[in-house]
Amino acid sequence: MELESVRHFLKGKTILVTGATGFLGKIFVEKVLRVQPDIKKLYLILRASIPSSIAERMHNEIIGKDLFRVLRDELGDNFGSFISEKVIAVAGDVSLENLGIKDANLRKDMLEEIDVVLHSAASTKFDERFDTAMRTNTIGALNVLYFAKNCTKVVILLHVSTAYVCGESEGLILEELFQMGKSLNGFSKLDIDFEMKLVENKLNELKTQNSKEETITSVMRSFGLERAKKHGWPNTYVFTKAMAEMLVEHKKENLPVIILRPSIVTSTYKEPFPGWIEGVRTVDSIAIAYCKRKLSCFPGNSKVVIDVIPADMVVNAIIVAMVANASKCSNNIYHVRSSMRNPIKYMNIADYGYKYFTEMPWMDKNRKSVKVCTFTILDMPSFKRYIFIHYLLPLKGFKLLNKICCQHFQKRYLEFNRKVRAAMRLVDLYGPYLFFNGVFDDSNMEKLEMAAKQGGVAMDLFYFDPKMIDWKDYFIKVHFPSISKHLIK
Ligand SMILES: NC(=O)c1ccc[n+]([C@@H]2O[C@H](COP(=O)([O-])OP(=O)(O)OC[C@H]3O[C@@H](n4cnc5c(N)ncnc54)[C@H](OP(=O)(O)O)[C@@H]3O)[C@@H](O)[C@H]2O)c1
């Protein structure tokens, strides 16, 4: 595999990006603009209820973010004109045909100009409404594929998936394509059109009953989880992402497509500076609940490897994979992960969390520091026992006292109730990842790295080898400080 210099590849190219307001999407935009200012254009598909708010979104949620401070400092007064010349915000929505781009002239220009497509948009809530997740993640991926196919000179579509499309599989998880219609549990046949029909029928049924929006949301969320579990996936998000992979692969024909599956993405390791993060995700939700003392234990297997990977490495892998696969009809899937080459265990992350939040405790609203105790990892039966003794029993007690002493215990009761619900929701959503017994094979990723090195790619700029990470250093000096600064309110 020969790899042109990445900068040379990007020069003069026009790239379509979906999901640019998201965590990964905007890191990609920043990196491309910083490493190759001679990029021709970036078209960013942004959702907006009214077209005039597109510019506002681009400023507030992308270009105006601290993430761009290195580029802003480099360009000084020219930053504004550089961005206006290179970046075009387009009102759209991936769940719609033609990506919801209404302006026919603009659409025509885009179809003629685009060389590369990065599809990063997704609904990333694990328990998203089934209709939203299907339309965004599954049908959205197909809409992006069709759009890319209509681009006259496109050389590559990179579809961002997730390593956890494998569900709760165990052992070595290969970088392999899904077979169309194959469920994970091996019992049921998965028919994507049928799933979509179920969504429409359920929505019609709810509308006929004049259900409130709140009810529709709650029913559709449960429905997604039900369908996902029926076919062997732990949640709606990974289920709809897996179906997206099936469709993309099935319908791509001659279009060069690659699927990149990151594991759990964490704050940037090095670029544009260490510790950029946005949005609370898997391990971070638990860390935040822990440092606020809402949780002191969580279920899981302490020896399990938690596969995390910093966001800048994912973006570098995206760029290098695009270059390596451009104009080639290969069947490449890439796991962007750490578990194979530099594993980190759940108990190590828990130890680093204890160390960091003991030295740098979270301050509550009264500016009082909140002391954490050691984080205990329990197996599921012990965790259930713990919840029963520490939460459910006192809850019952409060309920009883509440009846006797009227409103006196109401506040404590409600607070406890909220805590139990929050803890159980985290367990439901993230439990499968904390008992996950798989290791992501990374042969394709390794080959890509070797080819990049041999092809003369500047690996200090496009690094994505997780072996370079000292996890203790990263968690204590980069990731936990960054979640303290950016995510904890
Ligand atoms: N972050 C992780 O840990 C992780 C791990 C593995 C894989 N991934 C994958 O990586 C990709 C990026 O993830 P992320 O963390 O950057 O996600 P994110 O922060 O949740 O951002 C999602 C992006 O998708 C956009 N989007 C959602 N629905 C859309 C629609 N109908 N039309 C157009 N845009 C839409 C959002 O736009 P709005 O701002 O308008 O909502 C936002 O820009 C996703 O495909 C995700 O599945 C992420």
Coordinates of C-alpha atoms and ligand atoms in Angstrom, one line a residue:
M1 CA 0.0 0.0 0.0
E2 CA 1.5 3.3 -1.0
L3 CA 0.6 6.3 0.9
E4 CA 0.9 9.8 -0.5
S5 CA 2.0 12.4 1.9
V6 CA -1.2 13.3 3.7
R7 CA -0.8 17.0 3.3
H8 CA -0.3 16.5 -0.4
F9 CA -3.5 14.5 -0.6
L10 CA -5.5 17.1 1.2
K11 CA -4.2 20.0 -0.9
G12 CA -6.9 21.4 -3.1
K13 CA -9.5 18.9 -1.9
T14 CA -13.1 19.6 -1.1
I15 CA -14.5 17.6 1.9
L16 CA -18.1 17.1 3.0
V17 CA -18.4 16.7 6.7
T18 CA -21.5 15.6 8.6
G19 CA -21.5 15.9 12.4
A20 CA -19.2 18.9 12.5
T21 CA -20.9 20.3 15.6
G22 CA -20.1 17.0 17.4
F23 CA -17.1 16.1 19.5
L24 CA -15.2 14.3 16.8
G25 CA -16.4 16.2 13.8
K26 CA -15.1 19.6 14.9
I27 CA -11.7 18.1 15.9
F28 CA -11.4 16.8 12.3
V29 CA -12.3 20.2 10.9
E30 CA -9.7 21.9 13.1
K31 CA -7.0 19.4 12.2
V32 CA -7.5 19.6 8.5
L33 CA -7.5 23.4 8.5
R34 CA -4.4 23.5 10.6
V35 CA -2.3 21.0 8.8
Q36 CA -3.3 21.9 5.3
P37 CA -4.4 25.5 4.9
D38 CA -4.4 24.9 1.1
I39 CA -7.5 22.7 1.4
K40 CA -10.0 23.9 -1.1
K41 CA -13.2 23.8 0.9
L42 CA -15.0 22.1 3.7
Y43 CA -18.8 21.8 3.4
L44 CA -20.3 21.2 6.8
I45 CA -23.9 19.9 7.0
L46 CA -25.5 21.6 10.0
R47 CA -29.0 21.1 11.3
A48 CA -30.9 24.3 11.9
S49 CA -34.6 25.0 12.2
I50 CA -34.1 28.2 10.2
P51 CA -31.3 28.8 7.7
S52 CA -30.2 32.0 9.3
S53 CA -29.1 30.2 12.4
I54 CA -26.5 28.1 10.5
A55 CA -23.9 30.9 10.7
E56 CA -24.6 31.2 14.4
R57 CA -24.2 27.5 15.0
M58 CA -21.0 27.4 13.0
H59 CA -19.6 30.2 15.1
N60 CA -20.9 29.2 18.5
E61 CA -20.5 25.4 18.2
I62 CA -17.5 25.0 16.0
I63 CA -15.2 27.9 15.0
G64 CA -15.7 29.9 18.2
K65 CA -14.7 27.0 20.5
D66 CA -11.5 27.0 22.5
L67 CA -10.5 24.0 20.3
F68 CA -9.6 26.5 17.5
R69 CA -7.4 28.7 19.7
V70 CA -4.1 27.3 18.3
L71 CA -5.2 28.0 14.7
R72 CA -6.7 31.4 15.7
D73 CA -3.3 32.3 17.3
E74 CA -1.4 31.1 14.3
L75 CA -3.5 33.1 11.8
G76 CA -4.1 36.1 14.0
D77 CA -6.2 38.7 12.1
N78 CA -6.5 36.5 9.1
F79 CA -8.4 33.8 11.0
G80 CA -11.9 35.2 10.1
S81 CA -11.2 35.6 6.4
F82 CA -9.5 32.2 6.2
I83 CA -12.5 30.5 7.7
S84 CA -14.9 32.4 5.5
E85 CA -12.9 31.3 2.4
K86 CA -12.6 27.7 3.4
V87 CA -15.6 26.6 5.4
I88 CA -19.1 26.6 4.2
A89 CA -22.0 25.8 6.5
V90 CA -24.9 24.1 4.7
A91 CA -28.3 23.7 6.2
G92 CA -29.2 20.1 6.1
D93 CA -30.2 16.9 7.9
V94 CA -28.8 13.5 7.2
S95 CA -32.1 11.8 8.0
L96 CA -33.6 13.4 4.8
E97 CA -33.1 12.6 1.2
N98 CA -30.4 14.7 -0.5
L99 CA -29.3 15.4 3.1
G100 CA -32.1 17.9 3.3
I101 CA -30.2 20.4 1.2
K102 CA -32.9 22.6 -0.3
D103 CA -30.9 24.9 -2.4
A104 CA -30.7 23.1 -5.8
N105 CA -27.8 25.3 -7.1
L106 CA -25.7 24.7 -4.0
R107 CA -26.5 21.0 -4.1
K108 CA -25.3 20.9 -7.8
D109 CA -22.1 22.7 -6.9
M110 CA -21.5 20.3 -4.0
L111 CA -22.0 17.3 -6.2
E112 CA -19.5 18.6 -8.7
E113 CA -16.9 19.7 -6.2
I114 CA -16.7 17.1 -3.4
D115 CA -13.7 14.8 -3.4
V116 CA -14.0 13.3 0.1
V117 CA -16.9 12.5 2.4
L118 CA -16.7 12.1 6.2
H119 CA -19.9 10.8 7.7
S120 CA -19.6 11.4 11.5
A121 CA -23.1 12.6 12.3
A122 CA -25.1 10.3 14.6
S123 CA -27.5 10.2 17.4
T124 CA -25.2 9.0 20.1
K125 CA -27.6 8.5 23.0
F126 CA -27.6 4.8 23.9
D127 CA -31.3 4.8 24.6
E128 CA -32.4 7.3 21.9
R129 CA -36.0 7.1 20.6
F130 CA -36.1 4.3 18.1
D131 CA -37.5 6.5 15.3
T132 CA -34.8 9.1 15.8
A133 CA -32.0 6.6 15.9
M134 CA -33.3 4.7 12.9
R135 CA -33.7 7.8 10.8
T136 CA -30.4 9.4 11.9
N137 CA -28.0 6.5 12.3
T138 CA -29.4 3.9 9.9
I139 CA -31.3 5.7 7.1
G140 CA -28.9 8.7 7.6
A141 CA -25.9 6.6 6.7
L142 CA -27.7 5.5 3.5
N143 CA -28.6 9.0 2.6
V144 CA -25.0 10.0 2.9
L145 CA -23.9 7.1 0.8
Y146 CA -26.4 8.0 -2.0
F147 CA -25.2 11.6 -1.8
A148 CA -21.6 10.5 -2.1
K149 CA -22.4 8.2 -5.0
N150 CA -23.8 11.2 -6.9
C151 CA -20.7 13.2 -6.4
T152 CA -18.9 13.1 -9.7
K153 CA -15.3 13.0 -8.5
V154 CA -15.5 11.6 -5.0
V155 CA -12.6 9.4 -4.1
I156 CA -13.6 8.1 -0.7
L157 CA -16.5 8.0 1.8
L158 CA -15.4 7.3 5.4
H159 CA -18.2 6.1 7.6
V160 CA -17.6 6.5 11.3
S161 CA -19.2 3.6 13.2
T162 CA -18.4 2.3 16.7
A163 CA -16.4 -0.7 17.8
Y164 CA -19.4 -1.7 20.0
V165 CA -21.5 -2.7 16.9
C166 CA -20.2 -6.1 18.0
G167 CA -22.6 -5.9 21.0
E168 CA -21.5 -8.1 23.9
S169 CA -19.4 -10.5 21.9
E170 CA -16.4 -12.0 23.6
G171 CA -12.8 -12.9 22.7
L172 CA -11.1 -11.4 19.7
I173 CA -13.4 -9.1 17.7
L174 CA -12.3 -9.0 14.1
E175 CA -12.3 -6.1 11.8
E176 CA -15.0 -7.8 9.7
L177 CA -18.0 -6.7 7.8
F178 CA -21.5 -7.6 9.0
Q179 CA -23.6 -10.0 6.9
M180 CA -26.8 -8.3 5.8
G181 CA -29.7 -9.4 8.0
K182 CA -27.6 -11.3 10.5
S183 CA -28.6 -10.8 14.1
L184 CA -26.1 -11.0 16.9
N185 CA -28.0 -13.6 18.8
G186 CA -28.2 -16.0 15.9
F187 CA -31.9 -16.7 16.4
S188 CA -33.8 -13.9 14.7
K189 CA -33.5 -12.6 11.2
L190 CA -32.9 -8.9 11.0
D191 CA -34.9 -7.1 8.3
I192 CA -34.1 -3.4 8.3
D193 CA -37.2 -2.5 6.2
F194 CA -39.4 -4.3 8.7
E195 CA -37.7 -2.5 11.6
M196 CA -38.5 0.8 9.8
K197 CA -42.1 -0.3 9.3
L198 CA -42.4 -1.1 13.0
V199 CA -41.2 2.4 13.8
E200 CA -43.8 4.0 11.5
N201 CA -46.6 1.7 12.8
K202 CA -45.8 2.4 16.4
L203 CA -45.7 6.2 15.8
N204 CA -49.1 6.1 13.9
E205 CA -50.6 4.1 16.8
L206 CA -49.4 6.6 19.3
K207 CA -50.7 9.5 17.2
T208 CA -54.1 7.9 16.8
Q209 CA -54.2 7.6 20.6
N210 CA -53.4 11.4 20.8
S211 CA -50.5 10.6 23.0
K212 CA -48.5 13.4 24.5
E213 CA -45.0 14.1 23.1
E214 CA -43.6 13.0 26.5
T215 CA -45.3 9.6 26.2
I216 CA -44.3 9.2 22.6
T217 CA -40.6 9.8 23.6
S218 CA -40.8 7.4 26.5
V219 CA -42.5 4.6 24.4
M220 CA -40.2 5.0 21.5
R221 CA -37.1 4.9 23.8
S222 CA -38.3 1.6 25.4
F223 CA -39.2 0.3 21.9
G224 CA -35.7 0.9 20.6
L225 CA -34.1 -1.0 23.5
E226 CA -36.7 -3.8 23.1
R227 CA -35.9 -4.2 19.4
A228 CA -32.1 -4.0 20.0
K229 CA -32.2 -6.7 22.7
K230 CA -34.4 -8.9 20.6
H231 CA -31.7 -9.0 18.0
G232 CA -28.8 -9.3 20.5
W233 CA -27.5 -5.8 20.8
P234 CA -27.5 -4.1 24.2
N235 CA -28.9 -0.7 23.2
T236 CA -30.6 1.2 20.4
Y237 CA -27.5 3.2 19.5
V238 CA -25.2 0.3 18.6
F239 CA -28.1 -1.6 17.0
T240 CA -28.9 1.2 14.6
K241 CA -25.2 1.8 13.9
A242 CA -24.8 -1.9 13.1
M243 CA -27.7 -1.7 10.7
A244 CA -26.1 1.3 9.1
E245 CA -22.9 -0.7 8.4
M246 CA -25.0 -3.4 6.8
L247 CA -26.7 -0.9 4.5
V248 CA -23.6 1.0 3.6
E249 CA -21.7 -2.2 2.7
H250 CA -24.7 -3.6 0.8
K251 CA -25.4 -0.6 -1.3
K252 CA -21.9 0.9 -1.9
E253 CA -21.3 -0.8 -5.3
N254 CA -18.1 0.8 -6.8
L255 CA -17.8 3.6 -4.3
P256 CA -14.6 3.5 -2.2
V257 CA -15.9 3.2 1.3
I258 CA -14.2 2.5 4.6
I259 CA -15.8 2.0 7.9
L260 CA -13.9 3.2 11.0
R261 CA -14.9 1.9 14.4
P262 CA -13.6 3.8 17.3
S263 CA -14.0 2.4 20.8
I264 CA -14.7 4.8 23.7
V265 CA -13.4 8.2 22.7
T266 CA -11.8 10.4 25.3
S267 CA -10.2 13.8 25.5
T268 CA -7.4 14.8 23.1
Y269 CA -4.0 13.4 23.9
K270 CA -1.8 16.0 22.3
E271 CA -3.4 18.1 19.6
P272 CA -4.4 20.9 19.2
F273 CA -3.7 20.7 22.9
P274 CA -4.1 18.0 25.5
G275 CA -7.5 17.6 27.2
W276 CA -10.0 19.0 24.8
I277 CA -13.4 17.3 25.4
E278 CA -17.0 17.9 24.9
G279 CA -20.2 16.0 26.0
V280 CA -20.5 13.5 28.8
R281 CA -20.0 9.9 27.7
T282 CA -19.7 6.4 29.1
V283 CA -16.8 6.3 31.5
D284 CA -17.1 10.1 32.1
S285 CA -20.7 9.8 33.4
I286 CA -19.5 7.4 36.0
A287 CA -16.4 9.6 36.9
I288 CA -18.7 12.6 37.3
A289 CA -21.2 10.8 39.5
Y290 CA -18.2 9.5 41.6
C291 CA -16.5 12.8 42.2
K292 CA -19.8 14.3 43.3
R293 CA -20.2 11.4 45.6
K294 CA -23.4 10.2 44.0
L295 CA -21.6 6.9 43.4
S296 CA -18.9 5.1 45.4
C297 CA -19.3 1.8 43.7
F298 CA -20.3 0.5 40.3
P299 CA -20.8 -2.9 38.9
G300 CA -18.3 -4.5 36.5
N301 CA -15.4 -6.8 36.4
S302 CA -12.4 -5.0 37.8
K303 CA -10.0 -6.9 35.5
V304 CA -11.9 -6.1 32.4
V305 CA -10.1 -3.9 29.9
I306 CA -11.9 -0.7 29.1
D307 CA -11.1 0.2 25.5
V308 CA -10.5 4.0 25.4
I309 CA -8.8 6.0 22.7
P310 CA -8.1 9.8 22.7
A311 CA -10.1 11.8 20.1
D312 CA -7.1 13.3 18.3
M313 CA -5.8 9.8 17.6
V314 CA -9.2 8.8 16.1
V315 CA -9.1 11.9 13.9
N316 CA -5.6 11.2 12.7
A317 CA -6.6 7.6 11.9
I318 CA -9.6 8.9 9.9
I319 CA -7.4 11.2 7.8
V320 CA -4.7 8.6 7.2
A321 CA -7.3 5.9 6.4
M322 CA -8.9 8.2 3.9
V323 CA -5.6 8.8 2.1
A324 CA -4.7 5.1 2.1
N325 CA -8.0 4.0 0.7
A326 CA -8.8 6.8 -1.7
S327 CA -10.0 5.5 -5.1
K328 CA -9.7 1.9 -4.0
C329 CA -12.6 -0.5 -3.7
S330 CA -11.2 -2.3 -0.7
N331 CA -13.3 -3.8 2.1
N332 CA -11.5 -2.1 4.9
I333 CA -12.8 -1.8 8.4
Y334 CA -10.6 -0.3 11.0
H335 CA -10.8 -0.6 14.8
V336 CA -9.5 2.5 16.4
R337 CA -8.8 1.2 19.9
S338 CA -6.3 0.5 22.6
S339 CA -7.2 -2.9 24.1
M340 CA -5.0 -5.0 21.9
R341 CA -1.8 -3.0 22.1
N342 CA -2.0 -0.9 25.2
P343 CA -4.7 -2.3 27.4
I344 CA -6.0 -0.5 30.5
K345 CA -8.1 -2.2 33.1
Y346 CA -11.3 -0.9 34.7
M347 CA -9.6 -1.1 38.2
N348 CA -6.7 1.1 37.0
I349 CA -9.0 3.8 35.8
A350 CA -10.8 3.6 39.2
D351 CA -7.5 4.0 41.0
Y352 CA -6.5 7.0 38.9
G353 CA -9.9 8.5 39.6
Y354 CA -9.5 8.1 43.3
K355 CA -6.0 9.6 43.2
Y356 CA -7.0 12.6 41.1
F357 CA -10.3 13.5 42.8
T358 CA -8.6 13.1 46.3
E359 CA -6.0 15.6 45.3
M360 CA -8.2 17.8 43.3
P361 CA -11.7 17.4 44.8
W362 CA -14.8 18.8 43.1
M363 CA -16.3 21.9 44.8
D364 CA -20.0 21.9 45.4
K365 CA -22.2 24.9 45.0
N366 CA -21.2 26.2 48.4
R367 CA -17.6 26.0 47.4
K368 CA -17.1 23.0 49.8
S369 CA -14.7 20.3 48.5
V370 CA -16.3 16.9 48.2
K371 CA -14.2 14.1 49.5
V372 CA -14.3 10.9 47.6
C373 CA -13.7 7.4 49.0
T374 CA -12.1 4.5 47.2
F375 CA -14.2 3.4 44.2
T376 CA -15.3 -0.1 44.6
I377 CA -16.0 -2.4 41.6
L378 CA -18.6 -5.0 42.5
D379 CA -20.0 -8.0 40.6
M380 CA -23.7 -7.7 39.7
P381 CA -25.2 -9.7 42.7
S382 CA -23.1 -7.7 45.2
F383 CA -24.0 -4.4 43.5
K384 CA -27.7 -5.3 43.7
R385 CA -27.3 -6.1 47.4
Y386 CA -25.5 -2.8 47.9
I387 CA -28.3 -0.9 46.2
F388 CA -30.9 -2.7 48.2
I389 CA -29.2 -2.0 51.6
H390 CA -28.0 1.5 50.9
Y391 CA -30.8 2.9 48.8
L392 CA -33.9 0.8 48.5
L393 CA -34.3 0.1 52.3
P394 CA -33.8 3.7 53.3
L395 CA -36.2 4.7 50.5
K396 CA -38.8 2.4 52.0
G397 CA -38.1 3.9 55.4
F398 CA -38.5 7.4 54.2
K399 CA -41.7 6.6 52.4
L400 CA -43.1 5.2 55.7
L401 CA -41.8 8.1 57.8
N402 CA -43.2 10.4 55.2
K403 CA -46.7 9.0 55.7
I404 CA -46.4 9.3 59.5
C405 CA -44.7 12.6 59.7
C406 CA -46.4 14.2 56.7
Q407 CA -44.1 16.3 54.5
H408 CA -41.1 16.2 56.8
F409 CA -39.1 13.5 55.0
Q410 CA -40.3 14.4 51.6
K411 CA -37.1 16.1 50.5
R412 CA -34.8 13.3 51.6
Y413 CA -37.1 10.8 50.0
L414 CA -37.1 12.6 46.6
E415 CA -33.3 13.0 46.7
F416 CA -32.8 9.3 47.4
N417 CA -35.3 8.4 44.7
R418 CA -33.4 10.5 42.2
K419 CA -30.1 9.0 43.2
V420 CA -31.3 5.4 42.9
R421 CA -32.9 6.1 39.5
A422 CA -29.7 7.9 38.2
A423 CA -27.5 5.1 39.4
M424 CA -29.7 2.4 37.9
R425 CA -29.9 4.2 34.6
L426 CA -26.1 4.3 34.4
V427 CA -25.9 0.6 35.2
D428 CA -28.4 -0.2 32.5
L429 CA -26.7 1.8 29.9
Y430 CA -23.1 1.3 30.6
G431 CA -23.1 -2.1 32.5
P432 CA -22.4 -4.1 29.3
Y433 CA -19.2 -2.1 28.6
L434 CA -17.9 -2.7 32.1
F435 CA -18.4 -6.5 31.8
F436 CA -17.2 -6.5 28.2
N437 CA -14.9 -9.5 27.6
G438 CA -13.8 -8.7 24.1
V439 CA -10.5 -7.4 22.6
F440 CA -10.6 -5.5 19.4
D441 CA -8.4 -7.0 16.7
D442 CA -6.4 -4.2 15.0
S443 CA -4.6 -5.9 12.2
N444 CA -5.9 -3.5 9.6
M445 CA -5.0 -0.6 11.8
E446 CA -1.5 -1.9 12.3
K447 CA -1.1 -2.4 8.5
L448 CA -2.3 1.2 8.0
E449 CA 0.2 2.4 10.5
M450 CA 3.1 0.5 8.8
A451 CA 2.1 1.7 5.4
A452 CA 1.9 5.3 6.7
K453 CA 5.4 5.0 8.2
Q454 CA 6.8 3.4 5.1
G455 CA 5.0 6.0 2.9
G456 CA 6.8 8.8 4.6
V457 CA 3.8 10.2 6.5
A458 CA 4.8 12.5 9.4
M459 CA 3.7 10.3 12.3
D460 CA 4.4 13.0 14.8
L461 CA 1.6 14.9 13.2
F462 CA -0.7 12.0 12.3
Y463 CA 0.0 9.7 15.3
F464 CA -2.6 7.1 16.3
D465 CA -0.6 4.3 17.9
P466 CA -2.1 3.8 21.4
K467 CA 1.2 2.3 22.6
M468 CA 2.6 5.8 23.0
I469 CA 0.1 6.5 25.8
D470 CA 1.1 6.3 29.5
W471 CA -2.4 5.8 30.8
K472 CA -1.7 6.9 34.4
D473 CA -0.1 10.1 33.2
Y474 CA -2.9 10.6 30.6
F475 CA -5.8 10.0 33.1
I476 CA -4.3 12.0 36.0
K477 CA -2.7 14.9 34.0
V478 CA -5.0 15.2 31.0
H479 CA -8.4 13.4 31.0
F480 CA -9.6 13.9 34.6
P481 CA -8.5 17.5 34.7
S482 CA -10.3 18.1 31.4
I483 CA -13.6 16.5 32.6
S484 CA -13.3 18.6 35.8
K485 CA -12.8 21.7 33.8
H486 CA -15.2 21.2 30.9
L487 CA -17.9 18.7 32.0
I488 CA -18.6 19.0 35.7
K489 CA -21.1 21.7 36.5
Ligands
LIG1 N1 -17.6 9.8 21.1 C1 -17.4 8.5 21.2 O1 -17.1 8.0 22.3 C2 -17.6 7.6 20.0 C3 -17.2 6.3 20.1 C4 -17.3 5.5 19.0 C5 -17.9 6.0 17.9 N2 -18.4 7.2 17.8 C6 -19.0 7.7 16.5 O2 -18.3 8.8 16.1 C7 -19.2 9.7 15.4 C8 -19.1 11.1 16.1 O3 -19.4 11.0 17.4 P1 -19.4 12.3 18.4 O4 -19.0 11.8 19.7 O5 -18.7 13.4 17.7 O6 -21.0 12.6 18.5 P2 -21.7 13.8 19.0 O7 -20.8 14.7 19.8 O8 -22.9 13.3 19.7 O9 -22.2 14.6 17.7 C9 -23.1 14.1 16.9 C10 -23.2 14.9 15.6 O10 -24.1 14.4 14.7 C11 -25.0 15.5 14.3 N3 -26.3 15.0 14.0 C12 -27.2 14.2 14.7 N4 -28.3 14.0 14.0 C13 -28.1 14.6 12.8 C14 -29.0 14.8 11.7 N5 -30.2 14.2 11.6 N6 -28.5 15.5 10.6 C15 -27.3 16.0 10.7 N7 -26.4 16.0 11.7 C16 -26.9 15.3 12.8 C17 -25.1 16.4 15.6 O11 -25.6 17.6 15.2 P3 -26.4 18.5 16.2 O12 -25.4 19.4 16.8 O13 -27.4 19.3 15.3 O14 -27.1 17.7 17.1 C18 -23.6 16.4 16.0 O15 -22.9 17.3 15.1 C19 -20.6 9.1 15.5 O16 -20.9 8.4 14.3 C20 -20.5 8.1 16.7 O17 -21.3 7.0 16.5 C21 -18.2 8.1 18.8

